[in-house]
């Protein structure tokens, strides 16, 4: 079973690039796609426990990824990696304080790929330990 990903991104090109990157890295399955804060919150409400990882943009056409991140911090939910144009040091600190395991600038797709490879490895290690 692959790592189930909820992709929260409102820019079509970015969405497609992330989806392609997930396929390239392998071991990931996009189980949901949302372009707005409201849609992401509704998806999480309607599909509890059905995503392992959320790839989250902060600046959405409608609403904010910060609100989605704040909601995720209140539930026993999926891990979150923020992938945003607005990855300043202050934003990185705020995202980590709200539970994101990493924050990556959209200017650095290579770093997102490295994150995904490490994340996949850590999940595989955890699953192997759980079955041993």
C-alpha positions as MATLAB code, in Angstrom:
seq = 'XXXXXXXXXXXXXXXXXXXXXXXXXXXXXXXXXXXXXXXXXXXXXXXXXXXXXXXXXXXXXXXXXXXXXXXXXXXXXXXXXXXXXXXXXXXXXXXXXXXXXXXXXXXXXXXXXXXXXXXXXXXXXXXXXXXX';
ca = [
       0.000    0.000    0.000;
       1.346    3.415   -0.925;
       1.493    6.540    1.180;
      -1.880    8.259    0.771;
      -1.551   11.952   -0.063;
      -4.022   14.798    0.128;
      -2.807   17.553   -2.200;
      -3.985   21.066   -1.292;
      -2.906   23.348   -4.135;
      -4.877   25.862   -6.178;
      -2.422   26.540   -9.031;
      -2.960   23.936  -11.732;
       0.665   23.840  -12.915;
       1.978   23.401   -9.376;
      -0.611   20.694   -8.721;
       0.472   18.791  -11.827;
       4.184   19.140  -11.007;
       3.666   17.846   -7.457;
       1.548   14.933   -8.704;
       4.259   14.048  -11.251;
       6.931   14.286   -8.559;
       4.961   11.923   -6.320;
       4.808    9.420   -9.192;
       8.500    9.857   -9.977;
       9.571    9.272   -6.377;
       7.162    6.339   -6.140;
       5.296    4.862   -3.214;
       2.711    7.665   -3.067;
      -0.938    7.713   -4.073;
      -2.933   10.944   -4.378;
      -6.247   10.174   -2.669;
      -7.632   13.717   -2.691;
      -7.075   17.080   -4.318;
      -8.374   20.373   -2.976;
      -7.975   23.925   -4.251;
      -9.566   25.861   -1.383;
      -9.438   25.966    2.414;
     -13.104   25.001    2.650;
     -12.741   22.034    0.337;
      -9.653   20.790    2.236;
     -11.407   21.072    5.606;
     -14.475   19.289    4.209;
     -12.318   16.527    2.699;
     -10.553   15.970    6.018;
     -13.920   15.862    7.826;
     -15.437   13.442    5.301;
     -12.378   11.157    5.046;
     -10.910   10.754    8.556;
      -7.773    8.631    8.597;
      -7.698    8.300    4.806;
      -4.555   10.392    4.176;
      -1.084    9.800    5.564;
       0.452   13.033    4.266;
      -0.891   16.435    3.264;
       1.105   18.512    0.777;
      -0.185   21.979    1.619;
       0.096   25.334   -0.114;
      -0.400   28.323    2.185;
      -1.829   30.925   -0.176;
      -5.004   29.567   -1.708;
      -7.452   31.353   -4.001;
     -10.113   30.940   -1.332;
      -8.972   30.797    2.258;
      -5.594   29.958    3.697;
      -3.430   26.913    4.170;
      -2.669   28.266    7.650;
      -6.286   27.521    8.631;
      -5.962   23.971    7.302;
      -2.704   23.553    9.219;
      -4.307   24.884   12.407;
      -7.191   22.416   12.016;
      -4.796   19.518   11.456;
      -2.987   20.450   14.674;
      -6.221   19.808   16.609;
      -6.881   16.296   15.319;
      -5.075   12.983   15.207;
      -4.436   13.456   11.513;
      -1.950   13.069    8.719;
       1.559   14.479    8.572;
       1.917   17.806    6.760;
       4.578   19.227    4.492;
       4.029   22.846    3.503;
       5.039   23.640   -0.068;
       4.676   27.364   -0.631;
       6.086   30.446   -2.316;
       6.062   32.024    1.132;
       8.655   29.947    2.987;
      10.457   32.719    4.839;
      12.179   31.827    8.118;
       9.247   33.289   10.089;
       6.728   31.270    8.079;
       8.818   28.105    8.513;
       8.821   28.625   12.304;
       5.067   29.248   12.351;
       4.360   26.149   10.271;
       6.541   23.944   12.454;
       4.918   25.381   15.581;
       1.558   24.322   14.120;
       2.766   20.801   13.427;
       4.172   20.771    9.879;
       7.091   18.358    9.654;
       8.748   20.489    6.971;
       8.244   23.656    4.949;
       9.694   23.821    1.449;
       9.834   26.756   -0.949;
       8.154   26.238   -4.322;
      11.366   27.569   -5.823;
      13.079   24.334   -4.715;
      11.342   21.279   -6.199;
      14.601   19.339   -5.660;
      14.242   19.827   -1.912;
      10.634   18.616   -2.044;
      11.830   15.503   -3.868;
      14.456   14.890   -1.162;
      11.794   15.364    1.529;
       9.488   12.849   -0.195;
      12.276   10.280   -0.560;
      13.208   10.602    3.133;
       9.557   10.518    4.205;
       8.876    7.385    2.131;
      11.930    5.717    3.688;
      10.878    6.584    7.229;
       7.341    5.282    6.630;
       8.685    2.052    5.146;
      11.024    1.623    8.136;
       8.139    2.259   10.547;
       5.878   -0.238    8.754;
       8.649   -2.864    8.759;
       9.156   -2.382   12.513;
       5.405   -2.685   13.106;
       5.243   -6.052   11.316;
       8.423   -7.463   12.921;
];
